mmCIF file of C-alpha atoms in Angstrom:
data_model
loop_
_atom_site.group_PDB
_atom_site.id
_atom_site.type_symbol
_atom_site.label_atom_id
_atom_site.label_comp_id
_atom_site.label_asym_id
_atom_site.label_seq_id
_atom_site.Cartn_x
_atom_site.Cartn_y
_atom_site.Cartn_z
ATOM 1 C CA UNK G 1 -40.373 -31.425 55.152
ATOM 2 C CA UNK G 2 -39.562 -32.346 51.566
ATOM 3 C CA UNK G 3 -35.721 -31.776 51.513
ATOM 4 C CA UNK G 4 -35.294 -33.778 48.344
ATOM 5 C CA UNK G 5 -37.804 -31.493 46.571
ATOM 6 C CA UNK G 6 -36.070 -28.464 47.774
ATOM 7 C CA UNK G 7 -32.652 -29.609 46.283
ATOM 8 C CA UNK G 8 -34.512 -30.664 43.069
ATOM 9 C CA UNK G 9 -36.150 -27.216 42.902
ATOM 10 C CA UNK G 10 -32.834 -25.537 43.249
ATOM 11 C CA UNK G 11 -31.421 -27.584 40.306
ATOM 12 C CA UNK G 12 -34.357 -27.257 38.142
ATOM 13 C CA UNK G 13 -34.222 -23.442 38.491
ATOM 14 C CA UNK G 14 -30.574 -23.450 37.121
ATOM 15 C CA UNK G 15 -31.586 -25.634 34.272
ATOM 16 C CA UNK G 16 -34.470 -23.138 33.395
ATOM 17 C CA UNK G 17 -31.974 -20.264 33.369
ATOM 18 C CA UNK G 18 -29.547 -22.111 31.129
ATOM 19 C CA UNK G 19 -27.036 -22.001 34.111
ATOM 20 C CA UNK G 20 -26.935 -25.634 35.120
ATOM 21 C CA UNK G 21 -23.249 -26.760 34.614
ATOM 22 C CA UNK G 22 -22.306 -30.018 33.094
ATOM 23 C CA UNK G 23 -18.830 -31.308 33.187
ATOM 24 C CA UNK G 24 -17.212 -32.975 30.160
ATOM 25 C CA UNK G 25 -15.708 -36.321 31.056
ATOM 26 C CA UNK G 26 -12.372 -36.200 29.457
ATOM 27 C CA UNK G 27 -8.900 -37.941 29.686
ATOM 28 C CA UNK G 28 -5.973 -35.796 28.362
ATOM 29 C CA UNK G 29 -3.492 -37.760 26.277
ATOM 30 C CA UNK G 30 0.024 -37.221 27.753
ATOM 31 C CA UNK G 31 2.403 -35.869 24.963
ATOM 32 C CA UNK G 32 -0.559 -35.109 22.672
ATOM 33 C CA UNK G 33 -2.111 -31.992 24.527
ATOM 34 C CA UNK G 34 -4.451 -30.356 23.523
ATOM 35 C CA UNK G 35 -5.892 -33.704 22.495
ATOM 36 C CA UNK G 36 -8.138 -35.432 24.961
ATOM 37 C CA UNK G 37 -10.359 -38.595 25.049
ATOM 38 C CA UNK G 38 -14.068 -37.679 25.593
ATOM 39 C CA UNK G 39 -16.483 -40.001 27.212
ATOM 40 C CA UNK G 40 -19.972 -38.833 26.610
ATOM 41 C CA UNK G 41 -22.771 -39.314 29.140
ATOM 42 C CA UNK G 42 -25.452 -39.679 26.398
ATOM 43 C CA UNK G 43 -24.332 -43.100 25.175
ATOM 44 C CA UNK G 44 -22.549 -41.860 22.236
ATOM 45 C CA UNK G 45 -19.028 -43.468 21.391
ATOM 46 C CA UNK G 46 -15.788 -42.173 22.922
ATOM 47 C CA UNK G 47 -14.049 -39.650 20.725
ATOM 48 C CA UNK G 48 -10.826 -37.572 20.628
ATOM 49 C CA UNK G 49 -11.546 -33.775 21.063
ATOM 50 C CA UNK G 50 -9.338 -30.650 21.057
ATOM 51 C CA UNK G 51 -9.379 -28.673 24.379
ATOM 52 C CA UNK G 52 -9.723 -24.925 23.865
ATOM 53 C CA UNK G 53 -10.470 -23.983 27.545
ATOM 54 C CA UNK G 54 -7.793 -25.265 29.551
ATOM 55 C CA UNK G 55 -6.051 -22.892 32.204
ATOM 56 C CA UNK G 56 -2.863 -25.029 31.609
ATOM 57 C CA UNK G 57 -1.822 -22.151 29.360
ATOM 58 C CA UNK G 58 1.544 -23.307 28.402
ATOM 59 C CA UNK G 59 1.002 -27.099 28.559
ATOM 60 C CA UNK G 60 3.477 -27.478 31.337
ATOM 61 C CA UNK G 61 1.222 -30.296 32.672
ATOM 62 C CA UNK G 62 2.695 -32.201 29.759
ATOM 63 C CA UNK G 63 6.134 -31.108 29.997
ATOM 64 C CA UNK G 64 9.022 -33.872 30.249
ATOM 65 C CA UNK G 65 11.000 -32.211 32.971
ATOM 66 C CA UNK G 66 7.811 -31.762 35.174
ATOM 67 C CA UNK G 67 6.834 -35.449 34.539
ATOM 68 C CA UNK G 68 10.371 -36.577 35.262
ATOM 69 C CA UNK G 69 10.556 -34.704 38.467
ATOM 70 C CA UNK G 70 7.157 -36.047 39.891
ATOM 71 C CA UNK G 71 8.182 -39.639 38.858
ATOM 72 C CA UNK G 72 11.425 -39.280 40.686
ATOM 73 C CA UNK G 73 9.703 -37.730 43.695
ATOM 74 C CA UNK G 74 7.092 -40.637 43.903
ATOM 75 C CA UNK G 75 10.002 -43.211 43.512
ATOM 76 C CA UNK G 76 11.865 -41.448 46.541
ATOM 77 C CA UNK G 77 9.118 -40.582 48.984
ATOM 78 C CA UNK G 78 5.875 -42.143 47.940
ATOM 79 C CA UNK G 79 2.528 -40.491 47.295
ATOM 80 C CA UNK G 80 1.110 -38.384 50.032
ATOM 81 C CA UNK G 81 2.816 -35.701 52.401
ATOM 82 C CA UNK G 82 1.736 -37.336 55.527
ATOM 83 C CA UNK G 83 -0.130 -34.545 57.128
ATOM 84 C CA UNK G 84 -0.380 -30.783 57.721
ATOM 85 C CA UNK G 85 2.773 -28.695 57.297
ATOM 86 C CA UNK G 86 2.770 -28.559 61.147
ATOM 87 C CA UNK G 87 2.330 -32.327 61.435
ATOM 88 C CA UNK G 88 4.810 -34.165 59.204
ATOM 89 C CA UNK G 89 3.550 -32.505 56.102
ATOM 90 C CA UNK G 90 6.677 -30.352 55.433
ATOM 91 C CA UNK G 91 9.153 -32.208 53.063
ATOM 92 C CA UNK G 92 12.136 -31.012 51.377
ATOM 93 C CA UNK G 93 10.310 -30.411 48.254
ATOM 94 C CA UNK G 94 7.972 -28.012 49.958
ATOM 95 C CA UNK G 95 11.000 -26.011 51.417
ATOM 96 C CA UNK G 96 12.702 -25.881 47.999
ATOM 97 C CA UNK G 97 9.577 -24.888 46.018
ATOM 98 C CA UNK G 98 8.979 -22.024 48.556
ATOM 99 C CA UNK G 99 12.561 -20.851 48.140
ATOM 100 C CA UNK G 100 12.133 -20.997 44.266
ATOM 101 C CA UNK G 101 8.885 -18.897 44.496
ATOM 102 C CA UNK G 102 10.464 -16.416 46.689
ATOM 103 C CA UNK G 103 13.242 -16.045 44.239
ATOM 104 C CA UNK G 104 10.765 -15.751 41.302
ATOM 105 C CA UNK G 105 9.248 -12.661 42.765
ATOM 106 C CA UNK G 106 12.410 -11.213 44.398
ATOM 107 C CA UNK G 107 10.882 -11.660 47.978
ATOM 108 C CA UNK G 108 12.351 -12.698 51.235
ATOM 109 C CA UNK G 109 9.972 -15.697 51.585
ATOM 110 C CA UNK G 110 6.939 -17.623 50.109
ATOM 111 C CA UNK G 111 4.197 -19.770 51.502
ATOM 112 C CA UNK G 112 2.354 -22.674 49.924
ATOM 113 C CA UNK G 113 -1.258 -23.462 50.100
ATOM 114 C CA UNK G 114 -3.380 -26.283 48.663
ATOM 115 C CA UNK G 115 -4.806 -23.930 45.969
ATOM 116 C CA UNK G 116 -4.887 -20.487 44.944
ATOM 117 C CA UNK G 117 -8.402 -19.978 46.316
ATOM 118 C CA UNK G 118 -7.236 -21.157 49.767
ATOM 119 C CA UNK G 119 -4.174 -18.770 49.438
ATOM 120 C CA UNK G 120 -6.515 -15.771 48.951
ATOM 121 C CA UNK G 121 -9.044 -16.677 51.480
ATOM 122 C CA UNK G 122 -6.401 -17.642 54.137
ATOM 123 C CA UNK G 123 -4.156 -14.722 53.708
ATOM 124 C CA UNK G 124 -6.798 -12.012 53.324
ATOM 125 C CA UNK G 125 -8.874 -13.245 56.343
ATOM 126 C CA UNK G 126 -5.702 -13.561 58.509
ATOM 127 C CA UNK G 127 -4.479 -10.136 57.644
ATOM 128 C CA UNK G 128 -7.768 -8.688 58.858
ATOM 129 C CA UNK G 129 -7.068 -10.360 62.180
ATOM 130 C CA UNK G 130 -3.327 -9.501 62.507
ATOM 131 C CA UNK G 131 -3.807 -5.701 61.778
ATOM 132 C CA UNK G 132 -6.460 -4.329 64.213
ATOM 133 C CA UNK G 133 -8.690 -1.831 62.496
ATOM 134 C CA UNK G 134 -7.528 -2.697 58.986
ATOM 135 C CA UNK G 135 -9.537 -1.279 56.012
ATOM 136 C CA UNK G 136 -9.416 -3.333 52.981
ATOM 137 C CA UNK G 137 -10.054 -1.678 49.554
ATOM 138 C CA UNK G 138 -11.128 -4.184 46.968
ATOM 139 C CA UNK G 139 -11.478 -3.968 43.263
ATOM 140 C CA UNK G 140 -14.986 -4.606 42.003
ATOM 141 C CA UNK G 141 -14.093 -7.504 39.739
ATOM 142 C CA UNK G 142 -11.746 -9.342 42.350
ATOM 143 C CA UNK G 143 -12.095 -13.120 42.360
ATOM 144 C CA UNK G 144 -14.483 -14.907 44.632
ATOM 145 C CA UNK G 145 -11.569 -16.102 46.719
ATOM 146 C CA UNK G 146 -10.554 -12.646 47.598
ATOM 147 C CA UNK G 147 -14.126 -11.604 48.259
ATOM 148 C CA UNK G 148 -14.383 -14.550 50.688
ATOM 149 C CA UNK G 149 -11.125 -13.826 52.348
ATOM 150 C CA UNK G 150 -12.079 -10.229 52.851
ATOM 151 C CA UNK G 151 -15.439 -11.236 54.200
ATOM 152 C CA UNK G 152 -13.935 -13.720 56.497
ATOM 153 C CA UNK G 153 -11.470 -11.082 57.814
ATOM 154 C CA UNK G 154 -14.333 -9.422 59.535
ATOM 155 C CA UNK G 155 -12.891 -5.906 58.946
ATOM 156 C CA UNK G 156 -14.057 -2.798 57.269
ATOM 157 C CA UNK G 157 -14.055 -2.987 53.518
ATOM 158 C CA UNK G 158 -14.748 -0.672 50.613
ATOM 159 C CA UNK G 159 -15.178 -1.807 47.078
ATOM 160 C CA UNK G 160 -13.993 0.450 44.228
ATOM 161 C CA UNK G 161 -15.174 0.473 40.793
ATOM 162 C CA UNK G 162 -13.046 -1.828 38.541
ATOM 163 C CA UNK G 163 -9.763 -0.207 37.909
ATOM 164 C CA UNK G 164 -11.152 3.256 38.588
ATOM 165 C CA UNK G 165 -8.176 5.179 40.152
ATOM 166 C CA UNK G 166 -10.293 8.151 40.949
ATOM 167 C CA UNK G 167 -12.795 6.228 42.946
ATOM 168 C CA UNK G 168 -10.123 4.292 44.633
ATOM 169 C CA UNK G 169 -8.344 7.571 45.738
ATOM 170 C CA UNK G 170 -11.894 9.032 46.738
ATOM 171 C CA UNK G 171 -12.317 6.112 49.129
ATOM 172 C CA UNK G 172 -8.833 6.318 50.394
ATOM 173 C CA UNK G 173 -9.114 9.976 51.194
ATOM 174 C CA UNK G 174 -12.298 9.339 53.329
ATOM 175 C CA UNK G 175 -10.737 6.619 55.349
ATOM 176 C CA UNK G 176 -9.238 7.376 58.682
ATOM 177 C CA UNK G 177 -5.584 8.384 57.965
ATOM 178 C CA UNK G 178 -4.288 6.487 61.173
ATOM 179 C CA UNK G 179 -6.062 3.173 60.203
ATOM 180 C CA UNK G 180 -3.893 0.461 58.553
ATOM 181 C CA UNK G 181 -4.948 -0.104 55.043
ATOM 182 C CA UNK G 182 -4.632 -2.701 52.352
ATOM 183 C CA UNK G 183 -5.456 -2.319 48.561
ATOM 184 C CA UNK G 184 -6.387 -5.771 46.921
ATOM 185 C CA UNK G 185 -6.462 -6.263 43.236
ATOM 186 C CA UNK G 186 -5.710 -8.720 40.397
ATOM 187 C CA UNK G 187 -3.164 -8.074 37.597
ATOM 188 C CA UNK G 188 -4.901 -10.101 34.682
ATOM 189 C CA UNK G 189 -8.618 -10.376 35.222
ATOM 190 C CA UNK G 190 -9.311 -13.765 33.747
ATOM 191 C CA UNK G 191 -12.887 -13.124 32.341
ATOM 192 C CA UNK G 192 -12.210 -9.993 30.600
ATOM 193 C CA UNK G 193 -8.435 -10.292 30.061
ATOM 194 C CA UNK G 194 -7.901 -6.701 30.969
ATOM 195 C CA UNK G 195 -4.949 -5.656 33.123
ATOM 196 C CA UNK G 196 -4.802 -3.515 36.258
ATOM 197 C CA UNK G 197 -2.967 -0.196 36.259
ATOM 198 C CA UNK G 198 -0.482 -1.583 38.786
ATOM 199 C CA UNK G 199 2.002 1.418 39.068
ATOM 200 C CA UNK G 200 -0.847 3.993 39.528
ATOM 201 C CA UNK G 201 -2.278 1.674 42.332
ATOM 202 C CA UNK G 202 1.115 1.421 43.957
ATOM 203 C CA UNK G 203 1.399 5.265 43.670
ATOM 204 C CA UNK G 204 -1.938 5.567 45.723
ATOM 205 C CA UNK G 205 -0.693 3.064 48.318
ATOM 206 C CA UNK G 206 2.398 5.054 48.829
ATOM 207 C CA UNK G 207 0.364 8.327 48.979
ATOM 208 C CA UNK G 208 -2.041 7.017 51.606
ATOM 209 C CA UNK G 209 0.321 4.501 53.379
ATOM 210 C CA UNK G 210 -1.513 1.291 52.377
ATOM 211 C CA UNK G 211 -0.220 -2.237 51.779
ATOM 212 C CA UNK G 212 -0.572 -3.730 48.428
ATOM 213 C CA UNK G 213 -1.855 -7.335 47.809
ATOM 214 C CA UNK G 214 -1.969 -8.470 44.033
ATOM 215 C CA UNK G 215 -3.509 -11.724 42.576
ATOM 216 C CA UNK G 216 -1.152 -12.778 39.857
ATOM 217 C CA UNK G 217 -2.641 -16.103 39.261
ATOM 218 C CA UNK G 218 -3.342 -15.664 35.702
ATOM 219 C CA UNK G 219 -0.174 -13.935 34.983
ATOM 220 C CA UNK G 220 2.595 -15.838 36.729
ATOM 221 C CA UNK G 221 4.533 -17.974 34.195
ATOM 222 C CA UNK G 222 2.965 -15.986 31.469
ATOM 223 C CA UNK G 223 4.528 -12.342 31.819
ATOM 224 C CA UNK G 224 8.082 -10.988 32.673
ATOM 225 C CA UNK G 225 11.546 -12.123 31.660
ATOM 226 C CA UNK G 226 11.271 -14.871 34.229
ATOM 227 C CA UNK G 227 7.654 -15.423 34.474
ATOM 228 C CA UNK G 228 7.002 -13.560 37.703
ATOM 229 C CA UNK G 229 3.809 -11.851 36.323
ATOM 230 C CA UNK G 230 2.786 -8.429 35.115
ATOM 231 C CA UNK G 231 4.526 -6.936 38.001
ATOM 232 C CA UNK G 232 7.668 -8.561 36.919
ATOM 233 C CA UNK G 233 7.390 -7.456 33.401
ATOM 234 C CA UNK G 234 6.544 -3.848 34.503
ATOM 235 C CA UNK G 235 9.404 -3.826 37.127
ATOM 236 C CA UNK G 236 7.147 -3.433 39.988
ATOM 237 C CA UNK G 237 7.523 -6.412 42.133
ATOM 238 C CA UNK G 238 9.240 -4.378 44.912
ATOM 239 C CA UNK G 239 6.429 -2.024 45.276
ATOM 240 C CA UNK G 240 3.973 -4.909 45.836
ATOM 241 C CA UNK G 241 3.934 -6.065 49.546
ATOM 242 C CA UNK G 242 2.118 -9.441 48.785
ATOM 243 C CA UNK G 243 2.115 -11.264 45.626
ATOM 244 C CA UNK G 244 -0.324 -14.152 45.403
ATOM 245 C CA UNK G 245 0.019 -16.713 42.760
ATOM 246 C CA UNK G 246 -0.972 -20.315 41.524
ATOM 247 C CA UNK G 247 0.733 -23.499 40.522
ATOM 248 C CA UNK G 248 -2.470 -24.659 38.677
ATOM 249 C CA UNK G 249 -2.388 -22.367 35.477
ATOM 250 C CA UNK G 250 0.909 -21.692 33.530
ATOM 251 C CA UNK G 251 2.867 -23.858 35.811
ATOM 252 C CA UNK G 252 0.645 -26.733 34.993
ATOM 253 C CA UNK G 253 -0.008 -28.437 38.412
ATOM 254 C CA UNK G 254 -1.924 -27.462 41.529
ATOM 255 C CA UNK G 255 -1.545 -25.450 44.566
ATOM 256 C CA UNK G 256 -1.303 -21.668 45.534
ATOM 257 C CA UNK G 257 1.068 -19.468 47.330
ATOM 258 C CA UNK G 258 2.008 -15.872 48.526
ATOM 259 C CA UNK G 259 5.463 -14.178 48.236
ATOM 260 C CA UNK G 260 6.254 -11.339 50.662
ATOM 261 C CA UNK G 261 8.506 -10.191 53.388
ATOM 262 C CA UNK G 262 9.616 -13.055 55.713
ATOM 263 C CA UNK G 263 7.677 -11.675 58.669
ATOM 264 C CA UNK G 264 4.378 -11.426 56.698
ATOM 265 C CA UNK G 265 4.843 -14.923 55.387
ATOM 266 C CA UNK G 266 5.749 -16.039 59.013
ATOM 267 C CA UNK G 267 2.642 -14.334 60.619
ATOM 268 C CA UNK G 268 0.283 -15.968 58.169
ATOM 269 C CA UNK G 269 1.990 -19.302 58.484
ATOM 270 C CA UNK G 270 1.467 -18.899 62.230
ATOM 271 C CA UNK G 271 -2.202 -17.814 62.343
ATOM 272 C CA UNK G 272 -4.011 -18.865 59.075
ATOM 273 C CA UNK G 273 -6.280 -21.759 59.784
ATOM 274 C CA UNK G 274 -6.506 -22.398 55.997
ATOM 275 C CA UNK G 275 -2.677 -23.061 56.231
ATOM 276 C CA UNK G 276 -2.605 -24.710 59.660
ATOM 277 C CA UNK G 277 -5.291 -27.291 59.391
ATOM 278 C CA UNK G 278 -4.902 -28.437 55.732
ATOM 279 C CA UNK G 279 -2.888 -31.348 54.630
ATOM 280 C CA UNK G 280 0.055 -30.053 52.381
ATOM 281 C CA UNK G 281 0.219 -30.828 48.622
ATOM 282 C CA UNK G 282 1.803 -34.007 47.674
ATOM 283 C CA UNK G 283 5.476 -33.985 47.487
ATOM 284 C CA UNK G 284 5.424 -35.307 43.755
ATOM 285 C CA UNK G 285 3.299 -32.176 43.021
ATOM 286 C CA UNK G 286 5.821 -29.806 44.853
ATOM 287 C CA UNK G 287 8.596 -31.510 42.869
ATOM 288 C CA UNK G 288 6.749 -30.950 39.593
ATOM 289 C CA UNK G 289 5.822 -27.394 40.309
ATOM 290 C CA UNK G 290 9.732 -26.905 41.392
ATOM 291 C CA UNK G 291 10.730 -28.141 37.963
ATOM 292 C CA UNK G 292 8.055 -26.163 36.116
ATOM 293 C CA UNK G 293 8.772 -22.781 37.891
ATOM 294 C CA UNK G 294 12.526 -23.203 37.248
ATOM 295 C CA UNK G 295 12.158 -24.063 33.710
ATOM 296 C CA UNK G 296 9.777 -21.092 32.972
ATOM 297 C CA UNK G 297 12.461 -18.788 34.676
ATOM 298 C CA UNK G 298 14.916 -19.736 32.024
ATOM 299 C CA UNK G 299 12.681 -20.291 29.023
ATOM 300 C CA UNK G 300 10.611 -17.703 27.228
ATOM 301 C CA UNK G 301 9.666 -19.953 24.231
ATOM 302 C CA UNK G 302 6.394 -21.210 25.744
ATOM 303 C CA UNK G 303 4.928 -17.778 26.693
ATOM 304 C CA UNK G 304 6.007 -16.198 23.461
ATOM 305 C CA UNK G 305 4.401 -18.905 21.253
ATOM 306 C CA UNK G 306 1.199 -18.626 23.410
ATOM 307 C CA UNK G 307 1.219 -14.754 22.881
ATOM 308 C CA UNK G 308 1.543 -15.293 19.097
ATOM 309 C CA UNK G 309 -1.291 -17.974 19.052
ATOM 310 C CA UNK G 310 -3.341 -15.734 21.039
ATOM 311 C CA UNK G 311 -2.833 -12.751 18.677
ATOM 312 C CA UNK G 312 -3.538 -14.771 15.743
ATOM 313 C CA UNK G 313 -6.777 -16.168 17.077
ATOM 314 C CA UNK G 314 -8.086 -12.877 18.196
ATOM 315 C CA UNK G 315 -7.363 -11.345 14.833
ATOM 316 C CA UNK G 316 -9.068 -14.188 12.769
ATOM 317 C CA UNK G 317 -12.114 -14.086 14.897
ATOM 318 C CA UNK G 318 -12.250 -10.458 14.559
ATOM 319 C CA UNK G 319 -12.012 -10.684 10.861
ATOM 320 C CA UNK G 320 -15.148 -12.804 10.641
ATOM 321 C CA UNK G 321 -17.164 -10.271 12.828
ATOM 322 C CA UNK G 322 -17.280 -12.343 16.087
ATOM 323 C CA UNK G 323 -17.452 -9.907 19.132
ATOM 324 C CA UNK G 324 -14.042 -10.632 20.704
ATOM 325 C CA UNK G 325 -13.511 -8.593 23.902
ATOM 326 C CA UNK G 326 -10.624 -6.487 23.234
ATOM 327 C CA UNK G 327 -7.919 -6.768 25.740
ATOM 328 C CA UNK G 328 -3.970 -6.802 25.943
ATOM 329 C CA UNK G 329 -3.706 -10.209 27.728
ATOM 330 C CA UNK G 330 -3.379 -13.797 26.458
ATOM 331 C CA UNK G 331 -7.312 -14.385 27.335
ATOM 332 C CA UNK G 332 -9.663 -14.683 24.352
ATOM 333 C CA UNK G 333 -13.253 -13.938 25.452
ATOM 334 C CA UNK G 334 -16.004 -14.193 22.814
ATOM 335 C CA UNK G 335 -19.261 -12.600 23.929
ATOM 336 C CA UNK G 336 -22.560 -14.302 23.482
ATOM 337 C CA UNK G 337 -24.880 -12.547 25.865
ATOM 338 C CA UNK G 338 -27.408 -15.426 26.409
ATOM 339 C CA UNK G 339 -26.904 -18.319 28.790
ATOM 340 C CA UNK G 340 -29.061 -20.768 26.807
ATOM 341 C CA UNK G 341 -27.405 -19.943 23.440
ATOM 342 C CA UNK G 342 -24.050 -19.968 25.075
ATOM 343 C CA UNK G 343 -24.656 -23.494 26.246
ATOM 344 C CA UNK G 344 -26.073 -24.463 22.828
ATOM 345 C CA UNK G 345 -23.045 -23.177 21.125
ATOM 346 C CA UNK G 346 -20.496 -25.191 23.360
ATOM 347 C CA UNK G 347 -22.791 -28.292 23.015
ATOM 348 C CA UNK G 348 -22.699 -27.964 19.273
ATOM 349 C CA UNK G 349 -18.938 -27.286 19.221
ATOM 350 C CA UNK G 350 -18.395 -30.672 21.085
ATOM 351 C CA UNK G 351 -20.931 -32.810 19.130
ATOM 352 C CA UNK G 352 -20.218 -31.640 15.626
ATOM 353 C CA UNK G 353 -16.644 -30.394 15.614
ATOM 354 C CA UNK G 354 -15.130 -32.313 18.711
ATOM 355 C CA UNK G 355 -14.100 -29.052 20.162
ATOM 356 C CA UNK G 356 -14.129 -28.566 23.877
ATOM 357 C CA UNK G 357 -14.998 -25.330 25.137
ATOM 358 C CA UNK G 358 -16.974 -24.684 28.539
ATOM 359 C CA UNK G 359 -19.741 -21.904 28.656
ATOM 360 C CA UNK G 360 -19.121 -19.017 30.932
ATOM 361 C CA UNK G 361 -22.350 -18.103 32.580
ATOM 362 C CA UNK G 362 -23.434 -16.436 36.002
ATOM 363 C CA UNK G 363 -22.193 -16.340 38.686
ATOM 364 C CA UNK G 364 -18.765 -16.396 37.014
ATOM 365 C CA UNK G 365 -20.003 -13.435 34.797
ATOM 366 C CA UNK G 366 -22.832 -11.052 35.133
ATOM 367 C CA UNK G 367 -26.215 -11.856 33.426
ATOM 368 C CA UNK G 368 -26.186 -10.754 29.913
ATOM 369 C CA UNK G 369 -22.486 -11.121 29.475
ATOM 370 C CA UNK G 370 -22.246 -14.778 29.078
ATOM 371 C CA UNK G 371 -19.371 -15.936 26.889
ATOM 372 C CA UNK G 372 -16.894 -18.513 25.705
ATOM 373 C CA UNK G 373 -13.490 -18.032 26.918
ATOM 374 C CA UNK G 374 -10.653 -19.340 24.544
ATOM 375 C CA UNK G 375 -7.258 -20.124 25.826
ATOM 376 C CA UNK G 376 -4.901 -20.832 22.965
ATOM 377 C CA UNK G 377 -1.580 -22.383 23.925
ATOM 378 C CA UNK G 378 1.778 -23.132 22.265
ATOM 379 C CA UNK G 379 0.639 -26.532 21.361
ATOM 380 C CA UNK G 380 -2.283 -25.479 19.349
ATOM 381 C CA UNK G 381 -1.329 -25.292 15.651
ATOM 382 C CA UNK G 382 -2.329 -22.870 13.189
ATOM 383 C CA UNK G 383 -4.504 -25.641 11.498
ATOM 384 C CA UNK G 384 -6.258 -26.035 14.928
ATOM 385 C CA UNK G 385 -6.978 -22.257 14.864
ATOM 386 C CA UNK G 386 -8.341 -22.255 11.395
ATOM 387 C CA UNK G 387 -10.707 -25.224 12.243
ATOM 388 C CA UNK G 388 -11.967 -23.389 15.318
ATOM 389 C CA UNK G 389 -12.584 -19.992 13.607
ATOM 390 C CA UNK G 390 -14.505 -21.997 10.788
ATOM 391 C CA UNK G 391 -16.640 -23.862 13.361
ATOM 392 C CA UNK G 392 -17.493 -20.676 15.260
ATOM 393 C CA UNK G 393 -18.308 -18.802 12.235
ATOM 394 C CA UNK G 394 -20.827 -21.568 11.101
ATOM 395 C CA UNK G 395 -22.383 -21.751 14.371
ATOM 396 C CA UNK G 396 -22.701 -18.165 15.050
ATOM 397 C CA UNK G 397 -24.753 -17.725 12.090
ATOM 398 C CA UNK G 398 -26.711 -20.977 12.718
ATOM 399 C CA UNK G 399 -27.552 -19.697 16.422
ATOM 400 C CA UNK G 400 -28.104 -16.149 15.222
ATOM 401 C CA UNK G 401 -25.808 -14.814 17.548
ATOM 402 C CA UNK G 402 -24.791 -11.121 17.654
ATOM 403 C CA UNK G 403 -21.808 -10.172 15.549
ATOM 404 C CA UNK G 404 -19.416 -7.215 16.118
ATOM 405 C CA UNK G 405 -20.686 -3.864 14.715
#
């Protein structure tokens, strides 16, 4: 049996399709974001690059308050947490962060996980086991972590066409009226940048007696008067049963969480293997996240500046005919539609312009919808935007990519 050959074949297939992923070896410069040092693998000399694809949307990973809180935590308690939350891995920082997150979403409780992926997988799979006969209604464009969690739940599921309320109601009508139900969806869909019709989904949940589960990972910190997400901005948090979020994007660190009624969090805490058997996040990370969440509750400057930068970038790319996917969020997707050319585009951006952008190919997006996904932040200058737009305009012509009609 040629095991090595089988692995080589799988990798070569990805390379032929233009879907083989290469990671840029970069080292961010603290205090100078979005500048980073790039270490090329092709023998070329090291160079400084500008990062345009980070999910650290607000630059909080560089924030002095966050860094200070992390240094203080390391000096006080050391590096690791010491175990799972059940075995020595619960510290005062974890407890305080959960209280801060519960307050952020105006919920009774919150529960920390090691990542947003684990939060979705563990929570959704456990809900399927805690609620016998549960039927889950999942938006067609839900994140892979939600899909996995629903699959692991083992319960009946129905996939409704993306943000199609009529289709969702049709499926709800057909379901057993006595069965427990849960509607799972996202607020901001990160690859297209569109936003779910949250209020109308909640109306259907009320009508058909269903729980609501919203993934706000690309919205927490970014929207609402205190950064609680789109549901916060629209005054709908009280109508959502379970809010899932992350500490790894706008808050600038790592980890995931849910916020909900105390009995829901307690049940998931007590039954979810993805929580019970995983070492907790380091105390320094919890301390940094606590500082970040607290700061963004009280400061709108970062998110307002980010929204301005995103609007300017969308406008300038549109002005030169690039196919920016129209949306109401902070995400700036520019459609390429070809995996090989998408990779060539990002390679040229790095090699010639020292601009770091990752190609977005299948399975993250459907074949034929390959794109670059730009994430302007408050620390990108107007000059940075001008330079990026000029570079993209030049490469779009050279690579003979499709422009907007």
